[in-house]
Coordinates of C-alpha atoms in Angstrom, one line a residue:
X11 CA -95.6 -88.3 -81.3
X12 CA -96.4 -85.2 -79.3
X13 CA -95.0 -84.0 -76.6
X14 CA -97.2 -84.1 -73.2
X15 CA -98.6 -80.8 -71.7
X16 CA -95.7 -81.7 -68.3
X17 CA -93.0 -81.5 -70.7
X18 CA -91.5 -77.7 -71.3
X19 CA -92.9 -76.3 -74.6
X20 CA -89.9 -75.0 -76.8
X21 CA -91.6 -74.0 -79.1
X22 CA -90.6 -70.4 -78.5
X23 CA -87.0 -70.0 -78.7
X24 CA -84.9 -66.7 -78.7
X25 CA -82.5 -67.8 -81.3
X26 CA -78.4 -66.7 -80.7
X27 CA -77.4 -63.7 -82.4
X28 CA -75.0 -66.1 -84.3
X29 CA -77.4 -67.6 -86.4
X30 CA -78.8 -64.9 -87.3
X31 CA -82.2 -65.6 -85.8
X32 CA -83.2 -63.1 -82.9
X33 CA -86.5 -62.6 -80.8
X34 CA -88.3 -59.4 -81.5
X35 CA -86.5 -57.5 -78.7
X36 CA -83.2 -57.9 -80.1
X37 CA -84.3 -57.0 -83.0
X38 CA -85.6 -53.3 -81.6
X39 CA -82.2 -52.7 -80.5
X40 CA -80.7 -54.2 -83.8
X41 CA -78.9 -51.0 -85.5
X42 CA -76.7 -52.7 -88.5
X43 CA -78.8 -52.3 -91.8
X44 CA -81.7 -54.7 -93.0
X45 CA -80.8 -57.9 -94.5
X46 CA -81.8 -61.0 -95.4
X47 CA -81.8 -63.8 -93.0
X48 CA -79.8 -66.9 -94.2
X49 CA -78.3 -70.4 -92.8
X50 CA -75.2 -70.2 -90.4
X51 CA -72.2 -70.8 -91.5
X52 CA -73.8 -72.8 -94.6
X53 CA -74.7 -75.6 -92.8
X54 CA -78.7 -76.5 -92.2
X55 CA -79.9 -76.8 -88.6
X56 CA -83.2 -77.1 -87.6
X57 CA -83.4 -73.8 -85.9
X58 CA -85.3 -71.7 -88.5
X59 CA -87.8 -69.1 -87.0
X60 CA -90.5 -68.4 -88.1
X61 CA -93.1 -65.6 -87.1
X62 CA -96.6 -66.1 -85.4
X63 CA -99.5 -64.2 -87.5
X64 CA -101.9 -63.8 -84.2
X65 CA -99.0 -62.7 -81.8
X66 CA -95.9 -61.7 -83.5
X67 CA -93.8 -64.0 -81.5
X68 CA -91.0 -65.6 -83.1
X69 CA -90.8 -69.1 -83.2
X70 CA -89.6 -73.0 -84.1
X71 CA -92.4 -75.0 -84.2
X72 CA -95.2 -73.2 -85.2
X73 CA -98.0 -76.2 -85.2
X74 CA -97.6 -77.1 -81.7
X75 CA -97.5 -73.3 -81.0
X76 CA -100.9 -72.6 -82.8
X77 CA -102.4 -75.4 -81.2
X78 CA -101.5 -74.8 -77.9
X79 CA -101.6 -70.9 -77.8
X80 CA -104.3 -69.9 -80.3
X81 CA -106.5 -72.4 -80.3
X82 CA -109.6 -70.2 -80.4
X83 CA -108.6 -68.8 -83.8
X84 CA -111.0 -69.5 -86.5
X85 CA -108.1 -71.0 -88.9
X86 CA -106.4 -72.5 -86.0
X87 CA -109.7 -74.5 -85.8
X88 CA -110.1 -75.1 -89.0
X89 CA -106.3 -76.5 -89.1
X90 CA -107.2 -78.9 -86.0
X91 CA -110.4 -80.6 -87.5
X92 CA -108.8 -82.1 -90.8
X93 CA -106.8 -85.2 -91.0
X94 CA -103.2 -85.0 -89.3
X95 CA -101.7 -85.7 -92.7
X96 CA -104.2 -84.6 -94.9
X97 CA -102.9 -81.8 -97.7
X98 CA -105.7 -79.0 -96.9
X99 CA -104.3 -79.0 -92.9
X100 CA -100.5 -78.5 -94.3
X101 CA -101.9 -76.3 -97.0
X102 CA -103.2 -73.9 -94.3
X103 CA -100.5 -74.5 -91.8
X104 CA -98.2 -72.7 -94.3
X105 CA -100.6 -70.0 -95.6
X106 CA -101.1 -68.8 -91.7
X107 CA -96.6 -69.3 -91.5
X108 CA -96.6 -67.1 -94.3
X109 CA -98.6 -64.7 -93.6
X110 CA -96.8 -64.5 -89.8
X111 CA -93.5 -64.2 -91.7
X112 CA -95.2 -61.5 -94.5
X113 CA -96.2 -59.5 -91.5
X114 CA -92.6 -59.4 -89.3
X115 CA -90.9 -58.8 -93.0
X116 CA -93.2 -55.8 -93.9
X117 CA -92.7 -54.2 -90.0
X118 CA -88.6 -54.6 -90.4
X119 CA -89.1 -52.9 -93.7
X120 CA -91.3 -50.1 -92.7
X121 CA -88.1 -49.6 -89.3
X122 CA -85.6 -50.5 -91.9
X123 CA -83.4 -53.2 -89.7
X124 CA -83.5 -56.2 -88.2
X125 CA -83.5 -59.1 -91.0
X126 CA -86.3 -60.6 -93.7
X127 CA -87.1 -64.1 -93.0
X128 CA -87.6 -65.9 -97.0
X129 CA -89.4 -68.9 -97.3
X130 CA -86.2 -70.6 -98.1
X131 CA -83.1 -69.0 -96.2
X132 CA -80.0 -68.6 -98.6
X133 CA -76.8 -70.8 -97.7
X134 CA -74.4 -67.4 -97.7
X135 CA -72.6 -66.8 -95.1
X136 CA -72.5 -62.7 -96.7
X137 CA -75.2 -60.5 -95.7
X138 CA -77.4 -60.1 -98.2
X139 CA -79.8 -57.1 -98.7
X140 CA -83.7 -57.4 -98.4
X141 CA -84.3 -55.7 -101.1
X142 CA -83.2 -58.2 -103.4
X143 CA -86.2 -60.1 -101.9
X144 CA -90.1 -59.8 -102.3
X145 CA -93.4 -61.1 -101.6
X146 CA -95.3 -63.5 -103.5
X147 CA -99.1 -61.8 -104.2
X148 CA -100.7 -65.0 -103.6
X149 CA -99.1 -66.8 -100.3
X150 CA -96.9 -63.9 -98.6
X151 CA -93.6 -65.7 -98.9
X152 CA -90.6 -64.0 -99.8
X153 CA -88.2 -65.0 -102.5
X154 CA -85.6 -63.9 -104.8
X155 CA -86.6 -61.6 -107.3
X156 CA -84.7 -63.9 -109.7
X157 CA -86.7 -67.0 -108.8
X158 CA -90.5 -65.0 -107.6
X159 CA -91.7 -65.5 -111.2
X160 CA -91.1 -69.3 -111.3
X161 CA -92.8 -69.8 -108.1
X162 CA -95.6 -67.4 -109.0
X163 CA -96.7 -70.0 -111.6
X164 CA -96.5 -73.3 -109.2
X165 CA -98.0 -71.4 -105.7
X166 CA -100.2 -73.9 -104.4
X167 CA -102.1 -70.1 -103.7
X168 CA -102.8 -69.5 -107.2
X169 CA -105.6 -71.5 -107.8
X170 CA -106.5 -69.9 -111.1
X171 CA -102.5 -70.6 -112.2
X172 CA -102.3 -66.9 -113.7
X173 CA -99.2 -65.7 -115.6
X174 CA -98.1 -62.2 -115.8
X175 CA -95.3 -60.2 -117.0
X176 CA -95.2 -57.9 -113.9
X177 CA -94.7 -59.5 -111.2
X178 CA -92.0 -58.5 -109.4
X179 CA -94.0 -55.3 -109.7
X180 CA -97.2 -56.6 -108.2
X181 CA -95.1 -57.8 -105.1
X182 CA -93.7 -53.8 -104.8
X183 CA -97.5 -53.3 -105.0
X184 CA -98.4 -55.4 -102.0
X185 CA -95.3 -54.0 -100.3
X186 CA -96.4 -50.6 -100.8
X187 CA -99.9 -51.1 -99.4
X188 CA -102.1 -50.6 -102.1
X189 CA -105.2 -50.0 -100.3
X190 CA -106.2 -46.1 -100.8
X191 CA -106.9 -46.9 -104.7
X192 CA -109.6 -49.5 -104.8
X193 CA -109.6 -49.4 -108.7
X194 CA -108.1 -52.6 -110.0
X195 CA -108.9 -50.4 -113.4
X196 CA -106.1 -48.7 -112.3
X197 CA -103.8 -50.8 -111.2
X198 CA -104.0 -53.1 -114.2
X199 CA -104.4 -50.4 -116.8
X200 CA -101.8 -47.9 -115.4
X201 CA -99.7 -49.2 -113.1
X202 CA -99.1 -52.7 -113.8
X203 CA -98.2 -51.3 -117.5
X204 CA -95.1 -49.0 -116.6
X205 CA -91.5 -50.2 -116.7
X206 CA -90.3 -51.8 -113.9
X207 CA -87.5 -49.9 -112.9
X208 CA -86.4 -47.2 -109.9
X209 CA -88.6 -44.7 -111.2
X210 CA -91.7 -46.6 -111.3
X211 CA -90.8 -48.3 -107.7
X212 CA -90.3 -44.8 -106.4
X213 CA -93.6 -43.7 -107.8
X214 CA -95.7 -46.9 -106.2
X215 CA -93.5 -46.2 -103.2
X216 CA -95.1 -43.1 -102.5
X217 CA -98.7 -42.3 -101.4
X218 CA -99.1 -38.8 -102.7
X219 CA -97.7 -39.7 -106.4
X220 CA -100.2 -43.0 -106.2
X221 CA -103.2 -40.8 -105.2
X222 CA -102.0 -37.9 -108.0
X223 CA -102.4 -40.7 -110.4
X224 CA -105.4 -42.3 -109.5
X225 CA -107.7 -39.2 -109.5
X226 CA -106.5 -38.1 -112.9
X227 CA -107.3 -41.8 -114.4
X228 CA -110.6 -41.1 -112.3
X229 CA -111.0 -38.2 -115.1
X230 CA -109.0 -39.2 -118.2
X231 CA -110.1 -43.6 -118.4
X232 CA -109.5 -43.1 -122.3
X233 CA -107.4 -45.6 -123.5
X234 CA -104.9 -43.0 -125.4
X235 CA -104.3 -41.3 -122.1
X236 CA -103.0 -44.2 -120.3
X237 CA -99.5 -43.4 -121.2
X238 CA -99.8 -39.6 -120.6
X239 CA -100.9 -40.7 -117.0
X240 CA -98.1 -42.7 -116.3
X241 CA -96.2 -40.0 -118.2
X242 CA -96.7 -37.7 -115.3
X243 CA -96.3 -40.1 -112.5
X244 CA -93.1 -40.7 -113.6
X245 CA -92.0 -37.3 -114.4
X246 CA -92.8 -36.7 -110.3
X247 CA -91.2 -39.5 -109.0
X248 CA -88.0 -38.7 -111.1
X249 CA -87.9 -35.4 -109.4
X250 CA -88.6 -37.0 -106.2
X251 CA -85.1 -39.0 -106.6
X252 CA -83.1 -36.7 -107.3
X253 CA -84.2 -34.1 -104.1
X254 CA -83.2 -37.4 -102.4
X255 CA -80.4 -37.1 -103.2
X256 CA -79.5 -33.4 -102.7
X257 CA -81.2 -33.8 -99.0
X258 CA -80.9 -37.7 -97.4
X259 CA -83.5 -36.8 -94.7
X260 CA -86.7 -36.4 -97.2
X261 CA -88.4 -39.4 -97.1
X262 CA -91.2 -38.6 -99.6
X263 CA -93.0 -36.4 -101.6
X264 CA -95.1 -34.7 -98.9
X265 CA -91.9 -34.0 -97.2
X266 CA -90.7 -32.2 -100.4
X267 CA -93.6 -30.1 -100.9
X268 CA -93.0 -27.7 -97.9
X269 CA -91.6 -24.0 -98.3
X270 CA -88.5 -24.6 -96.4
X271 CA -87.8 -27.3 -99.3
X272 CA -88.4 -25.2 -102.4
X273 CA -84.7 -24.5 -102.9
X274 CA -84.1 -28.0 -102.9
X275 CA -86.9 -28.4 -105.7
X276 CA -85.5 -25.4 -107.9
X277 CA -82.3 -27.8 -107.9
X278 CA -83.3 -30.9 -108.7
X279 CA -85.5 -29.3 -111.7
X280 CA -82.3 -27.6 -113.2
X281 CA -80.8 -31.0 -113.0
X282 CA -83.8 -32.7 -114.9
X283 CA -84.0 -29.9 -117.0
X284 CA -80.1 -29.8 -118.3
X285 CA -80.0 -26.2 -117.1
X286 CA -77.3 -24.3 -118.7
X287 CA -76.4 -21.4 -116.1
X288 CA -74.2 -19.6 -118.7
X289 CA -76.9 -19.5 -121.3
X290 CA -79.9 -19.4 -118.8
X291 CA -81.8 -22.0 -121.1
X292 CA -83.0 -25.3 -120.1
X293 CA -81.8 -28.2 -122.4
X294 CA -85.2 -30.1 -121.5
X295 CA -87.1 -26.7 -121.8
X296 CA -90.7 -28.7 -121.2
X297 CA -89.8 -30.9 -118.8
X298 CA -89.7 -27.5 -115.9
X299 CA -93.2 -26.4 -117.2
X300 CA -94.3 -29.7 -117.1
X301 CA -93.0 -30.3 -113.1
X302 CA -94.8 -26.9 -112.0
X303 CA -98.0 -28.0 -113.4
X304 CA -97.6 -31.5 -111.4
X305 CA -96.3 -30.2 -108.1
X306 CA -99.6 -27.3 -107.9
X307 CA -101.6 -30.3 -108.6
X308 CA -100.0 -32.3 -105.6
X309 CA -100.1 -29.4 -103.6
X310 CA -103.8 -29.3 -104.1
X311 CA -104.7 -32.3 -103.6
X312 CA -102.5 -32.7 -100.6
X313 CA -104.4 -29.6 -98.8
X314 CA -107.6 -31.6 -99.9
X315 CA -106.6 -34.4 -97.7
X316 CA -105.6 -32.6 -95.1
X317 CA -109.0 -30.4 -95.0
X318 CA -110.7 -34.0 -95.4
X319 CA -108.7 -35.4 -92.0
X320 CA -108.7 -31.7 -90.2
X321 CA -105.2 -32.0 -90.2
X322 CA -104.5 -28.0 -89.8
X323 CA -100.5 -28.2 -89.8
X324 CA -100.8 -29.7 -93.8
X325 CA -103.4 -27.1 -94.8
X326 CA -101.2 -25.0 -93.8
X327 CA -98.2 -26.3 -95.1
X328 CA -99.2 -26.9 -98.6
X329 CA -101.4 -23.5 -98.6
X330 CA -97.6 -21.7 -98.1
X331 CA -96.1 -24.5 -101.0
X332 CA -98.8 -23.0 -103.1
X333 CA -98.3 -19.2 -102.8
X334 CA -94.3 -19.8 -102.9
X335 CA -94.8 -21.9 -106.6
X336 CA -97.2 -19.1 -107.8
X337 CA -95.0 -17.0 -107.0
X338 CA -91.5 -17.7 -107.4
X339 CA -92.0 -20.7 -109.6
X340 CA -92.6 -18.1 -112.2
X341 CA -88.7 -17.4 -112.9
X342 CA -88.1 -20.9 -114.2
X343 CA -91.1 -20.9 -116.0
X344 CA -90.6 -17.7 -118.2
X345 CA -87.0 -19.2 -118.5
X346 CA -88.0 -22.6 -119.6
X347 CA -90.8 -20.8 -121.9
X348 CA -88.1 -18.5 -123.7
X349 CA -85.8 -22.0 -124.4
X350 CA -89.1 -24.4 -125.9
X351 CA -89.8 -21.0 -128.1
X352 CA -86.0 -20.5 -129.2
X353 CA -86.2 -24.2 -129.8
X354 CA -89.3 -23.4 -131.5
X355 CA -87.9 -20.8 -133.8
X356 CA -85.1 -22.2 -134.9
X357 CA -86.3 -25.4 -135.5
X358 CA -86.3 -26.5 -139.4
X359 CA -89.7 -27.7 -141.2
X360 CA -89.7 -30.2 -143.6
X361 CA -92.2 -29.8 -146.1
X362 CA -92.9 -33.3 -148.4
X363 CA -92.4 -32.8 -152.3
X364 CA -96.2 -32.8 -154.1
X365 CA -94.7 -36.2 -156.3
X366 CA -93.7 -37.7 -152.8
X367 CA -98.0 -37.3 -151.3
X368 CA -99.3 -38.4 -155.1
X369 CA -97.0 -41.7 -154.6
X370 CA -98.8 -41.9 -151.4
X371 CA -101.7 -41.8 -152.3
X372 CA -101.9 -43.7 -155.1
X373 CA -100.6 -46.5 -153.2
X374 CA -102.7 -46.4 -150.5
X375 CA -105.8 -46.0 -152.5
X376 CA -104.6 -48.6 -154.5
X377 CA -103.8 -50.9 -151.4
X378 CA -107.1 -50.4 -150.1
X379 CA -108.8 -51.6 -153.0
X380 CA -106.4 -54.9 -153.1
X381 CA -107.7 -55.6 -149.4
X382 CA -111.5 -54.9 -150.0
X383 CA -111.1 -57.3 -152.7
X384 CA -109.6 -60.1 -150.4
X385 CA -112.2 -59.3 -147.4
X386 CA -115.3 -60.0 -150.3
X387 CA -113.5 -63.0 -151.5
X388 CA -112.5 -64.4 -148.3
X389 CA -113.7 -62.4 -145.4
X390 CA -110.5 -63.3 -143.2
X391 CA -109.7 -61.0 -140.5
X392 CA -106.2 -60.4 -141.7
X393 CA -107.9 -58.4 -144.8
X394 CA -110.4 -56.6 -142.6
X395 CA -107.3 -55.4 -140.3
X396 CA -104.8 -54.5 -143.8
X397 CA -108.3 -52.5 -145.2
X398 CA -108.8 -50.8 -141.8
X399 CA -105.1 -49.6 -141.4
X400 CA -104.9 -48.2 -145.2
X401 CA -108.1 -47.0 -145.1
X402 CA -106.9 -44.6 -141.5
X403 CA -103.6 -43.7 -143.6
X404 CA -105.9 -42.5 -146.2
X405 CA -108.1 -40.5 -144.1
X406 CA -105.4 -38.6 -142.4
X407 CA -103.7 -37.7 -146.0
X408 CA -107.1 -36.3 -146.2
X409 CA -108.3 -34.7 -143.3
X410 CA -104.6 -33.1 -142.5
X411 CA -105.5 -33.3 -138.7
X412 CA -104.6 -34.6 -135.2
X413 CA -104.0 -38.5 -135.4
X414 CA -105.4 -39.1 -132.8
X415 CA -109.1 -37.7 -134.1
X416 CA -109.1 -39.9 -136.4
X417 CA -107.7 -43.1 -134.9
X418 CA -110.1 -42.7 -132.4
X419 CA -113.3 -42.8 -134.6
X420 CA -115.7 -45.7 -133.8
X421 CA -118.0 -47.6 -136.4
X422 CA -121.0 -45.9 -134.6
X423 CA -120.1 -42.6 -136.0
X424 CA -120.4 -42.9 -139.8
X425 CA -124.0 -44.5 -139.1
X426 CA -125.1 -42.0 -136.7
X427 CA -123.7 -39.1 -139.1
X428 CA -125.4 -39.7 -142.7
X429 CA -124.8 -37.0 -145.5
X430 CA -127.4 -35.1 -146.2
X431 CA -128.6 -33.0 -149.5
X432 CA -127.4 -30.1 -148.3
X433 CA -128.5 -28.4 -152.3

């Protein structure tokens, strides 16, 4: 039974430093590094806090809070006209505790201290880190990395039940505010499709590489250039890890792209590159030319942003980044150029023996005819996908050309191209 309105509402508690649970002020003057709340000394006590989504209070009981301090809010509203016991008024009781808790988590995150508050606190009396931890896409709790896929199956937020491969990365996602690309294209096509490792989380991490990628999908939607989109990404956010590491105080790429940092860049390309500084030759000779061409383009697109917010101190900025890489960038280009040619040069070509492409032939010719065969006499897709591979093998033994031209050939194209008597 509830309390009356004469009896002192404890709802909001500040929580002893001891268990781990602190109001929001302690927590601004909280300097040890972020970590992940978890039960005192093992033992459960009813003492968990969790975090109001209207006014960012922490506290105990959050349905006698909500109904007494926010009553006015549409959810809280819609919470206090169903059934006291009914499913639908817990199911939204915990979406709003969620969301309260996905709101504090992401603020301690951005300040890097304080603590994370997971849906279910660990029983370890170790500190353990946050970023071990993420969101779920559908209800805002945080788990375990370990355990986010199981849950992501049975969330009583994911109506449709979807399953997906990636999502620990769709959590880094939500993290990351995705909200400057609104193409899902994107997302699912590109992002969602790259490895799941330090790199990517460092590219997804970072607004500039993000925006880079977006607006050359916005160009290049092919399917065959998915990978040389991601490709690029990549090859920028490895770069931007290992300036990190040369100079702790960059934060992200649109720190790295100022003049005063362009030593730091030469040094961290040598490193990707394998520079040898005996030879003068880059191990990874196209990996350097292939950075320039990328950081011009961030450069650009960083002084289009700042023109497009009248920000004059980045116009600036990345006006000087530009006439520093044009410049200077020149000397480890004309070095990594002179290594791919060496490479180039001294590389040995392999030329096939004319009995070797006859073999070939033969049998693809002949493999093609043993497919159209089964495709008359049975017309099963297997046949139709065996006759459409050989016949592409036997087209590029033919044509001698790019792959891809070929590969890429629709069934429009033969129709709309008929031979003509040209005699």
């Amino acid at each position: 039974m509830e309390s009356s309105s004469s009896v002192k509402d404890t709802s909001e508690v500040i929580m002893p430093n001891t268990d781990n649970s602190m109001s929001t002020d302690e927590i601004d003057s909280y300097n040890d590094p972020l970590f992940v709340s978890n039960i005192p000394n093992g033992a459960y006590k009813w003492n968990k806090q969790n975090f109001c989504k209207f006014c960012k209070k922490g506290v105990i009981k959050m349905s006698r809070h909500l109904k007494h301090v926010h009553k006015d809010e549409d959810d809280v509203r819609k919470m206090n006209a169903l059934p006291r016991k009914s499913e639908e008024k817990r199911q939204i009781q915990e979406q709003l505790r969620r969301e309260g808790n996905y709101k504090y988590n992401k603020e301690s995150l951005r300040r890097n201290k304080g603590f994370i508050m997971p849906q279910t606190r660990p029983r370890n009396k170790k500190h353990i880190e946050a970023k071990s931890y993420l969101p779920c896409v559908y209800c805002k709790g945080f788990f375990g990395k370990k355990y986010l896929y199981k849950h992501h199956e049975r969330c009583f937020m994911n109506i449709s039940r979807r399953k997906t491969k990636k999502v620990a990365l769709e959590s880094q996602l939500l993290l990351e505010n995705y909200s400057f690309g609104t193409s899902d294209s994107f997302k699912n096509n590109i992002v969602l499709e790259m490895t799941n490792d330090e790199i990517t989380q460092t590219a997804i991490g970072d607004f500039l590489i993000m925006k880079f990628g977006e607006s050359i999908y916005s160009k290049l939607k092919k399917q065959h250039n998915a990978n040389y989109i991601r490709q690029r990404m990549r090859q920028t956010a490895r770069l931007l890890i290992i300036a990190k590491s040369i100079d702790d105080e960059l934060e992200d790429l649109e720190d790295l792209l100022q003049p005063k940092n362009y030593d730091t860049i030469i040094k961290s390309v040598k490193i990707l590159g394998d520079y040898n500084e005996s030879s003068g030759e880059y191990g990874i000779s196209a990996l350097p030319l292939k950075i320039g061409h990328n950081l011009r383009k961030f450069a650009s697109v960083l002084q289009t942003l700042g023109i497009m917010t009248s920000n004059t101190n980045t116009i600036q900025k990345s006006r000087h980044f530009l006439d520093l890489m044009n410049s200077e960038y020149i000397v480890v280009a004309s070095q990594a150029l002179t290594s791919l040619n060496h490479k180039k040069f001294n590389k040995p070509k392999y030329l096939p023996v004319t009995e070797d492409v006859k073999k070939l032939t033969v049998y693809v010719q002949r493999q093609m005819s043993t497919y159209s065969e089964a495709l008359k006499n049975k017309g099963d897709s297997d046949s139709y996908i065996k006759l459409a591979q050989a016949t592409l093998v036997a087209l590029l033994l033919f044509n001698r050309r790019r792959t891809g031209e070929i590969q890429r050939i629709t069934r429009r194209f033969p129709q709309g191209n008929k031979c003509q008597n040209i005699h």
